[in-house]
Coordinates of C-alpha atoms and ligand atoms in Angstrom, one line a residue:
M115 CA -13.6 -3.3 -56.4
L116 CA -10.4 -4.0 -54.5
N117 CA -10.7 -0.5 -52.9
Y118 CA -14.3 -1.1 -51.9
T119 CA -13.4 -4.5 -50.2
Y120 CA -10.5 -2.9 -48.4
K121 CA -12.7 -0.1 -47.1
K122 CA -15.4 -2.5 -46.0
F123 CA -12.8 -4.7 -44.2
F124 CA -11.3 -1.7 -42.5
R125 CA -14.8 -0.4 -41.4
R126 CA -15.6 -3.8 -40.0
K127 CA -12.3 -3.8 -38.1
I128 CA -13.1 -0.4 -36.6
L129 CA -16.7 -1.3 -35.7
E130 CA -15.4 -4.4 -34.0
Q131 CA -12.7 -2.8 -32.0
I132 CA -12.4 -4.1 -28.4
K133 CA -13.0 -1.2 -26.0
V134 CA -10.3 -1.6 -23.3
M135 CA -10.5 0.9 -20.4
S136 CA -7.3 1.3 -18.3
V137 CA -8.0 2.8 -14.9
F138 CA -5.2 4.1 -12.6
G139 CA -4.8 6.9 -10.2
T140 CA -1.5 7.0 -8.3
R141 CA 2.1 7.5 -9.4
P142 CA 3.2 3.9 -9.4
E143 CA 0.1 2.7 -11.2
A144 CA 0.6 5.3 -13.8
I145 CA 4.2 4.4 -14.4
K146 CA 3.3 0.7 -14.6
M147 CA 0.2 1.2 -16.8
A148 CA 1.8 3.7 -19.2
P149 CA 3.5 1.1 -21.4
V150 CA 0.3 -0.9 -21.4
V151 CA -1.6 2.1 -22.6
Q152 CA 1.0 2.7 -25.3
E153 CA 0.7 -0.9 -26.6
L154 CA -3.1 -0.7 -26.5
E155 CA -3.1 2.5 -28.5
N156 CA -0.8 0.9 -31.1
D157 CA -3.2 -2.0 -31.8
M158 CA -5.8 -1.3 -34.5
N159 CA -8.1 -4.0 -33.0
I160 CA -8.4 -2.1 -29.8
K161 CA -10.0 1.2 -28.8
S162 CA -8.0 2.3 -25.8
I163 CA -9.8 4.4 -23.2
V164 CA -7.9 5.9 -20.2
C165 CA -9.7 6.7 -17.0
T166 CA -7.7 8.2 -14.1
T167 CA -9.2 8.6 -10.7
A168 CA -6.4 11.1 -9.8
Q169 CA -6.1 9.5 -6.4
H170 CA -2.8 11.3 -6.7
R171 CA -2.9 14.6 -8.5
E172 CA 0.6 16.2 -8.9
M173 CA 2.5 12.9 -8.7
L174 CA 0.2 11.4 -11.3
D175 CA 0.4 14.4 -13.6
Q176 CA 4.2 14.1 -13.7
V177 CA 3.8 10.6 -15.2
L178 CA 1.1 11.5 -17.6
E179 CA 3.2 14.2 -19.0
L180 CA 6.3 12.0 -19.5
F181 CA 4.4 9.3 -21.3
K182 CA 2.1 11.8 -23.1
I183 CA -1.1 10.2 -21.9
K184 CA -4.3 12.3 -22.1
P185 CA -7.0 10.6 -20.0
D186 CA -10.5 10.4 -21.6
Y187 CA -11.9 10.5 -18.1
D188 CA -10.4 12.3 -15.0
L189 CA -12.3 11.7 -11.8
N190 CA -10.1 14.2 -10.0
I191 CA -11.0 12.8 -6.5
M192 CA -7.8 13.5 -4.5
K193 CA -8.4 15.4 -1.3
E194 CA -5.8 16.6 1.2
N195 CA -5.0 13.9 3.7
Q196 CA -7.8 11.7 2.3
N197 CA -9.1 8.7 4.1
L198 CA -9.8 5.2 2.9
W199 CA -13.6 5.4 3.3
S200 CA -14.1 8.5 1.2
L201 CA -11.5 7.5 -1.3
T202 CA -13.2 4.1 -1.8
S203 CA -16.7 5.4 -2.0
D204 CA -15.8 8.3 -4.4
I205 CA -14.1 5.9 -6.8
L206 CA -16.8 3.3 -6.6
L207 CA -19.6 5.8 -7.4
K208 CA -17.8 7.9 -10.0
M209 CA -16.7 4.8 -11.8
K210 CA -20.3 3.7 -12.2
D211 CA -21.1 6.8 -14.3
V212 CA -17.9 6.4 -16.4
L213 CA -18.6 2.7 -17.1
E214 CA -22.2 3.5 -18.1
Q215 CA -21.1 6.1 -20.4
A216 CA -18.0 4.4 -22.0
Q217 CA -19.4 0.8 -22.0
P218 CA -15.9 -0.8 -22.1
D219 CA -15.6 -4.5 -23.0
I220 CA -12.9 -4.9 -20.3
V221 CA -11.5 -2.8 -17.5
L222 CA -7.8 -3.0 -16.6
V223 CA -6.7 -2.2 -13.1
H224 CA -3.2 -2.3 -11.6
G225 CA -1.8 -3.7 -8.5
D226 CA -3.0 -3.0 -5.0
T227 CA -4.1 0.6 -4.5
T228 CA -7.5 1.7 -3.5
T229 CA -8.1 2.9 -7.1
A230 CA -7.4 -0.7 -8.3
F231 CA -9.7 -2.2 -5.6
A232 CA -12.6 0.2 -6.0
A233 CA -12.4 0.4 -9.8
A234 CA -12.3 -3.4 -10.1
L235 CA -15.3 -3.7 -7.8
S236 CA -17.2 -1.0 -9.7
A237 CA -16.6 -2.9 -13.0
F238 CA -17.6 -6.2 -11.3
Y239 CA -21.0 -4.6 -10.2
A240 CA -21.5 -3.5 -13.9
K241 CA -20.7 -7.1 -14.9
I242 CA -17.8 -5.9 -17.0
P243 CA -14.8 -8.3 -17.1
V244 CA -11.7 -7.1 -15.2
G245 CA -8.1 -7.7 -16.1
H246 CA -5.7 -7.3 -13.2
V247 CA -2.2 -6.2 -14.1
E248 CA 0.3 -7.2 -11.5
A249 CA -2.0 -9.9 -10.2
G250 CA -1.1 -12.6 -7.6
L251 CA 1.3 -10.7 -5.3
R252 CA 0.8 -11.7 -1.7
T253 CA 2.3 -11.4 1.8
F254 CA -0.7 -13.5 3.2
N255 CA -1.0 -11.0 6.0
K256 CA -4.1 -9.0 5.5
Y257 CA -2.9 -6.1 7.6
Y258 CA 0.5 -5.8 6.0
P259 CA 0.9 -3.9 3.8
F260 CA -2.3 -2.1 4.8
P261 CA -4.6 -1.8 3.0
E262 CA -2.8 -3.1 -0.1
E263 CA -2.9 -6.8 0.7
L264 CA -6.7 -6.7 0.9
N265 CA -6.9 -4.4 -2.1
R266 CA -5.1 -6.9 -4.4
V267 CA -6.9 -9.9 -3.0
V268 CA -10.3 -8.3 -3.8
A269 CA -9.0 -7.1 -7.2
D270 CA -8.0 -10.7 -8.0
A271 CA -11.3 -12.1 -6.7
V272 CA -13.4 -10.1 -9.1
S273 CA -11.0 -10.4 -12.1
T274 CA -11.5 -12.5 -15.2
L275 CA -8.0 -12.1 -16.7
Y276 CA -4.8 -12.2 -14.5
F277 CA -1.6 -10.7 -15.7
A278 CA 0.9 -12.1 -13.1
P279 CA 4.4 -10.8 -13.2
T280 CA 6.3 -13.9 -12.0
R281 CA 6.1 -17.7 -11.4
T282 CA 5.5 -17.0 -7.7
S283 CA 2.5 -14.7 -8.4
V284 CA 1.1 -17.3 -10.9
Q285 CA 1.4 -19.9 -8.2
N286 CA -0.3 -17.7 -5.6
L287 CA -3.2 -17.3 -7.9
L288 CA -3.4 -21.1 -8.6
N289 CA -3.2 -21.8 -4.8
S290 CA -6.0 -19.3 -4.2
G291 CA -8.3 -21.6 -6.1
I292 CA -8.8 -19.8 -9.4
K293 CA -10.3 -22.4 -11.7
E294 CA -9.8 -20.7 -15.1
E295 CA -6.1 -21.5 -15.3
K296 CA -6.0 -20.5 -19.0
N297 CA -6.9 -16.9 -18.0
I298 CA -3.7 -16.6 -15.9
F299 CA -0.8 -15.2 -17.9
Q300 CA 2.8 -14.9 -16.7
T301 CA 3.8 -11.6 -18.4
G302 CA 6.6 -10.1 -16.4
N303 CA 6.2 -6.8 -14.6
T304 CA 5.4 -3.7 -16.8
V305 CA 7.6 -1.6 -14.5
I306 CA 10.6 -3.1 -16.3
D307 CA 9.0 -2.0 -19.7
A308 CA 8.6 1.5 -18.2
L309 CA 12.1 1.6 -16.7
L310 CA 14.0 0.3 -19.8
Y311 CA 12.1 2.8 -22.1
T312 CA 12.8 5.7 -19.7
V313 CA 16.5 4.9 -19.1
K314 CA 17.0 4.5 -22.9
N315 CA 15.1 7.6 -24.0
H316 CA 15.1 10.0 -21.2
E317 CA 18.4 10.0 -19.3
T318 CA 18.4 13.3 -17.4
N319 CA 20.8 15.8 -16.1
L320 CA 20.8 15.9 -12.3
D321 CA 22.7 19.1 -11.7
N322 CA 19.8 20.8 -10.0
L323 CA 20.1 18.3 -7.1
K324 CA 23.5 19.6 -6.3
L325 CA 24.9 16.2 -5.4
N326 CA 28.5 16.2 -4.3
P327 CA 30.4 14.0 -6.8
D328 CA 33.0 13.1 -4.1
L329 CA 30.5 11.5 -1.8
R330 CA 28.8 8.2 -2.0
T331 CA 25.0 8.5 -2.5
I332 CA 22.3 6.8 -0.5
L333 CA 18.8 7.2 -2.1
L334 CA 15.9 7.0 0.4
T335 CA 12.2 6.9 -0.1
S336 CA 9.5 6.0 2.5
H337 CA 5.8 6.6 2.3
R338 CA 3.9 3.5 3.4
R339 CA 0.9 3.9 5.8
E340 CA 2.3 1.2 8.2
N341 CA 5.6 3.2 8.5
L342 CA 3.9 6.5 9.4
G343 CA 4.7 7.7 12.9
K344 CA 7.3 5.8 15.0
P345 CA 8.8 3.6 12.2
L346 CA 9.4 6.7 10.0
E347 CA 11.0 8.5 13.0
E348 CA 13.3 5.5 13.5
I349 CA 14.2 5.6 9.8
C350 CA 15.0 9.3 10.0
D351 CA 17.1 8.7 13.2
A352 CA 19.0 6.0 11.4
I353 CA 19.8 8.4 8.6
L354 CA 21.0 11.0 11.1
E355 CA 23.3 8.4 12.7
L356 CA 24.6 7.3 9.3
V357 CA 25.6 10.7 8.1
K358 CA 27.2 11.4 11.5
T359 CA 29.3 8.2 11.4
H360 CA 30.1 8.2 7.6
K361 CA 31.6 11.5 6.5
D362 CA 31.8 10.3 2.9
I363 CA 28.1 9.8 2.3
Q364 CA 25.2 12.0 1.3
V365 CA 21.5 11.0 1.5
I366 CA 18.9 12.2 -1.0
Y367 CA 15.2 11.8 -0.2
P368 CA 12.5 12.8 -2.6
V369 CA 9.7 13.3 -0.1
H370 CA 6.2 11.9 -0.9
L371 CA 3.4 14.5 -0.8
N372 CA 1.5 12.7 1.9
P373 CA 1.3 15.4 4.7
N374 CA 1.9 12.7 7.4
V375 CA 5.1 11.7 5.7
R376 CA 6.3 15.3 5.2
K377 CA 5.7 16.4 8.8
T378 CA 8.0 13.7 10.3
V379 CA 10.6 13.9 7.6
F380 CA 11.0 17.7 7.5
E381 CA 11.0 18.0 11.3
K382 CA 13.7 15.4 11.6
L383 CA 15.9 15.9 8.5
E384 CA 15.5 19.4 7.2
N385 CA 18.6 21.7 7.0
H386 CA 21.0 18.9 7.8
E387 CA 24.4 18.7 6.3
R388 CA 24.7 16.0 3.6
I389 CA 20.9 15.3 3.6
I390 CA 19.1 16.5 0.5
L391 CA 15.3 16.6 0.7
T392 CA 13.5 17.2 -2.6
E393 CA 10.0 17.2 -3.9
P394 CA 8.8 14.0 -5.5
M395 CA 10.9 13.7 -8.6
E396 CA 9.7 13.2 -12.2
Y397 CA 10.2 9.6 -13.3
A398 CA 13.0 10.2 -15.8
P399 CA 15.4 12.0 -13.4
F400 CA 14.4 9.6 -10.7
A401 CA 15.4 6.6 -12.8
T402 CA 18.7 8.4 -13.6
L403 CA 19.2 8.9 -9.9
M404 CA 18.6 5.3 -9.1
K405 CA 21.3 4.4 -11.6
K406 CA 23.7 6.9 -9.9
A407 CA 23.0 5.9 -6.3
D408 CA 25.3 3.5 -4.4
V409 CA 22.7 2.2 -2.0
I410 CA 18.9 2.4 -2.1
L411 CA 16.8 2.4 1.1
T412 CA 13.0 2.2 0.4
D413 CA 9.6 0.9 1.4
S414 CA 8.3 1.3 -2.1
G415 CA 7.1 -1.7 -4.1
G416 CA 8.1 -0.4 -7.5
I417 CA 11.6 0.5 -6.5
Q418 CA 12.2 -3.0 -5.1
E419 CA 11.5 -4.2 -8.7
E420 CA 13.5 -1.5 -10.6
A421 CA 16.7 -1.3 -8.5
P422 CA 17.8 -4.9 -9.0
A423 CA 17.6 -4.4 -12.8
L424 CA 20.0 -1.5 -12.3
A425 CA 22.4 -3.6 -10.1
K426 CA 21.7 -1.5 -7.0
P427 CA 21.6 -2.9 -3.5
V428 CA 18.2 -2.3 -2.0
L429 CA 17.5 -2.4 1.7
V430 CA 13.7 -2.6 2.2
L431 CA 12.3 -0.7 5.1
R432 CA 9.6 -3.2 5.8
D433 CA 9.2 -6.5 7.7
E434 CA 7.5 -8.4 4.9
T435 CA 7.4 -8.2 1.2
E436 CA 5.1 -9.5 -1.5
R437 CA 8.1 -9.4 -3.9
P438 CA 10.3 -12.2 -2.7
E439 CA 12.1 -12.9 -6.0
A440 CA 15.0 -10.5 -5.7
L441 CA 15.6 -11.5 -2.1
E442 CA 16.6 -14.9 -3.4
F443 CA 19.3 -13.3 -5.5
G444 CA 20.6 -11.3 -2.6
T445 CA 20.2 -7.9 -4.3
V446 CA 17.4 -7.0 -2.0
K447 CA 17.4 -7.4 1.8
L448 CA 14.6 -6.8 4.3
V449 CA 15.8 -4.5 7.1
G450 CA 12.6 -3.4 8.7
T451 CA 12.4 0.0 10.5
D452 CA 14.5 -0.5 13.6
K453 CA 17.1 2.2 13.8
E454 CA 20.0 0.0 15.0
R455 CA 19.4 -2.6 12.4
I456 CA 19.3 -0.1 9.6
V457 CA 22.5 1.6 10.8
S458 CA 24.4 -1.7 11.1
T459 CA 23.2 -3.1 7.7
V460 CA 24.0 0.1 5.8
S461 CA 27.3 0.4 7.6
A462 CA 28.3 -3.1 6.7
L463 CA 27.5 -2.4 3.1
L464 CA 29.5 0.9 3.1
N465 CA 32.5 -0.6 5.0
S466 CA 33.0 -3.8 3.1
K467 CA 33.5 -4.0 -0.7
E468 CA 32.9 -7.7 -0.5
E469 CA 29.5 -7.2 1.1
Y470 CA 28.7 -4.5 -1.4
D471 CA 29.7 -6.5 -4.4
K472 CA 27.6 -9.4 -3.2
M473 CA 24.5 -7.2 -3.4
A474 CA 25.3 -5.1 -6.4
T475 CA 24.5 -7.7 -9.0
A476 CA 22.2 -7.0 -11.9
V477 CA 19.3 -9.4 -11.7
N478 CA 16.0 -9.2 -13.4
P479 CA 13.4 -11.5 -11.9
Y480 CA 10.6 -9.1 -12.6
G481 CA 10.6 -8.8 -16.3
D482 CA 12.3 -8.4 -19.7
G483 CA 10.6 -5.2 -21.0
L484 CA 7.9 -7.1 -23.0
A485 CA 5.2 -7.5 -20.4
S486 CA 2.9 -5.0 -22.0
K487 CA 3.0 -6.7 -25.3
R488 CA 2.1 -10.0 -23.6
I489 CA -0.8 -8.4 -21.9
V490 CA -2.2 -6.9 -25.1
K491 CA -1.8 -10.3 -26.8
A492 CA -3.6 -12.1 -24.0
I493 CA -6.5 -9.6 -24.2
L494 CA -6.8 -10.1 -28.0
K495 CA -6.7 -13.9 -27.4
Y496 CA -9.5 -13.7 -24.9
F497 CA -11.8 -11.7 -27.2
A498 CA -10.9 -13.9 -30.2
K499 CA -12.8 -16.8 -28.7
Ligands
UD1_14 C1 -1.1 5.4 -2.2 C2 -1.5 3.9 -2.2 C3 -0.2 3.1 -1.9 C4 0.9 3.4 -2.9 C5 1.2 4.9 -2.9 C6 2.2 5.2 -3.9 C7 -3.7 3.4 -1.3 C8 -4.5 3.2 -0.1 N1 -2.4 3.7 -1.1 O1 -0.6 5.7 -0.9 O2 -0.6 1.7 -2.1 O3 2.0 2.7 -2.5 O4 0.0 5.6 -3.2 O5 2.7 6.5 -3.8 O6 -4.2 3.3 -2.4 N2 -0.8 13.7 -2.1 C9 -0.7 15.0 -2.7 N3 -0.4 14.9 -4.1 C10 -0.2 13.8 -4.8 C11 -0.2 12.6 -4.1 C12 -0.5 12.6 -2.7 O7 -1.0 16.0 -2.1 O8 0.1 13.9 -6.0 C13 -1.2 13.7 -0.6 C14 -2.6 14.1 -0.4 O9 -2.8 14.8 0.8 C15 -3.2 12.7 -0.2 C16 -2.1 12.0 0.5 O10 -0.9 12.4 -0.1 O11 -4.5 12.7 0.5 C17 -2.2 10.5 0.6 O12 -2.4 10.0 -0.7 P1 -3.1 8.5 -0.8 O13 -3.2 8.1 -2.3 O14 -4.3 8.4 0.0 O15 -2.0 7.5 -0.1 P2 -0.5 7.2 -0.4 O16 0.2 7.1 0.9 O17 0.0 8.1 -1.4
UDP15 N1 9.4 7.3 -8.3 C1 9.5 8.6 -9.0 N2 9.9 9.7 -8.3 C2 10.2 9.7 -7.0 C3 10.1 8.5 -6.3 C4 9.7 7.3 -7.0 O1 9.2 8.6 -10.2 O2 10.5 10.7 -6.4 C5 9.0 6.1 -9.0 C6 9.8 4.9 -8.8 O3 10.8 4.8 -9.7 C7 8.7 3.8 -8.9 C8 7.5 4.4 -8.5 O4 7.7 5.8 -8.5 O5 8.5 3.4 -10.3 C9 7.2 3.9 -7.1 O6 6.2 4.7 -6.5 P1 5.9 4.8 -5.0 O7 7.1 4.5 -4.2 O8 5.1 6.0 -4.7 O9 4.8 3.6 -4.8 P2 4.9 2.0 -4.6 O10 5.7 1.4 -5.6 O11 5.4 1.8 -3.2 O12 3.5 1.6 -4.7

C-alpha cells in the first residue's frame, strides 16, 4: 500500500514537472547560464530543456564541454561575420518551431545578446513567460554598448520574471515602471557561481602559454562592436607603447574569433616581443590566467564582474559601463580607448605599488556563488501560486 502511494505520488510529481527552457548562444551567456542549468537539472520538480542558438559556435562548444551540457535543441545559426538583421531573424523564426515542439512553461534568457533579445521576443509572441537572468543592467544610452543596451531593454520589456544581479539593477527595473515588484528577484550574478565552481574544481596548468615567470603579466581582451576599427587600433598602439617603455611586462591577449577583431589585432600585434596572442581560451585556463595576471585590460562585461572577485585591477576599455558597482570600490576604472590615457593609467599602476594596492582589493559586489539557487527557488515560487 505504502509502495503504491509512493509510486502514485512520484508519478504525479513527474507529470507536473515545470518545463523550463534555457536559451543561450554565445560564450558569456553559456558560462553564466551553465550553473543555472545545473541547478535546474538537480531539481525533481523541473524538467530542464536546453536550447542553444549557437550564435557562437567554437566559443560556445568550449563552455558546453566544460560544464557537460548537452543541448536538447541546437539551432546552429552562426555564420561567418554575421550581421544583426540575419542573426535576429534566424533566431526569431527558428525559436518559433522549437517553442511549438517543446511547449515550455517558461523560457529563460540571459543578458544582452541578440540571442537573448530574439529568443525573448519569440517566447513573448508565443505567450510563454520569459525569465530574464541578469535583468536590469543599463547605461541609459541606447547606442552604447550597441546593440546590447537595446537588447536588454527589450528582453526586460517582454519578461515576466526578473533575476537582477544587484541592488542597482533592481532599482533600474523599478524605475523603468515594472509594476509586478514581487517578480523582481535580487539574486547576485551567476557569473560568480561559474567562477567559484571553476576556480575550485578546474585549476589548470598554463605551461602551454609559455609565459615568462620573471615578467609581470597584463591580460588583455577586446571584442566589442563599438571598439572595432579606430578604437581597437588605439588599444593595440597603447599595448605596443607599454611593452616598449616597460621591459618587465608581457601582454597576453586571447583573441576573439570575430574576423573584424582578428584583422586589426594580428596586423598590429603579431610577432611582437613580449606580446602573446592566443586563440580564445577555454574557461578553466582563462580563469586560472585571470588569477595569475597582474593587471587586466578589457571591454568584456563578464570579466569586469569576475576580476574584482579575484582581487585584480581592471581597466575597462570603454567610456561607459552598465556595471558601476565595482567602480565604487576602486577595483575597476574606466579608461576608454584613447592611447595616451591607456598608457598613462597602466604606467601609473605598474610604477606605483601604492596605486596598485589601492586597486588590487578583493571585492564581490556581483554575487556570492548562490545566484543560480535563488533563481531556481524563484521559479518554483512563481509556479507554486
Ligand atoms: C556577441 C554579442 C556580444 C557579446 C559577445 C561575447 C551580440 C550582438 N553580440 O558579440 O554582446 O559581448 O558575443 O563574445 O549579440 N565567431 C566565430 N566563432 C565563434 C564566435 C564568433 O567564428 O565561436 C565569429 C563569426 O564570424 C561571427 C563573429 O565572430 O559572425 C561575430 O559573432 P557575433 O556573435 O555576431 O558577435 P560578437 O562580437 O561575438
Ligand atoms: N573568457 C574565456 N576565454 C577567453 C576570454 C574570456 O573563457 O579567452 C570568459 C571570461 O572569463 C568571461 C566571459 O568569457 O566569463 C566573457 O566573455 P566575452 O568577453 O566574450 O563577453 P562579454 O562578457 O563581454 O559579453
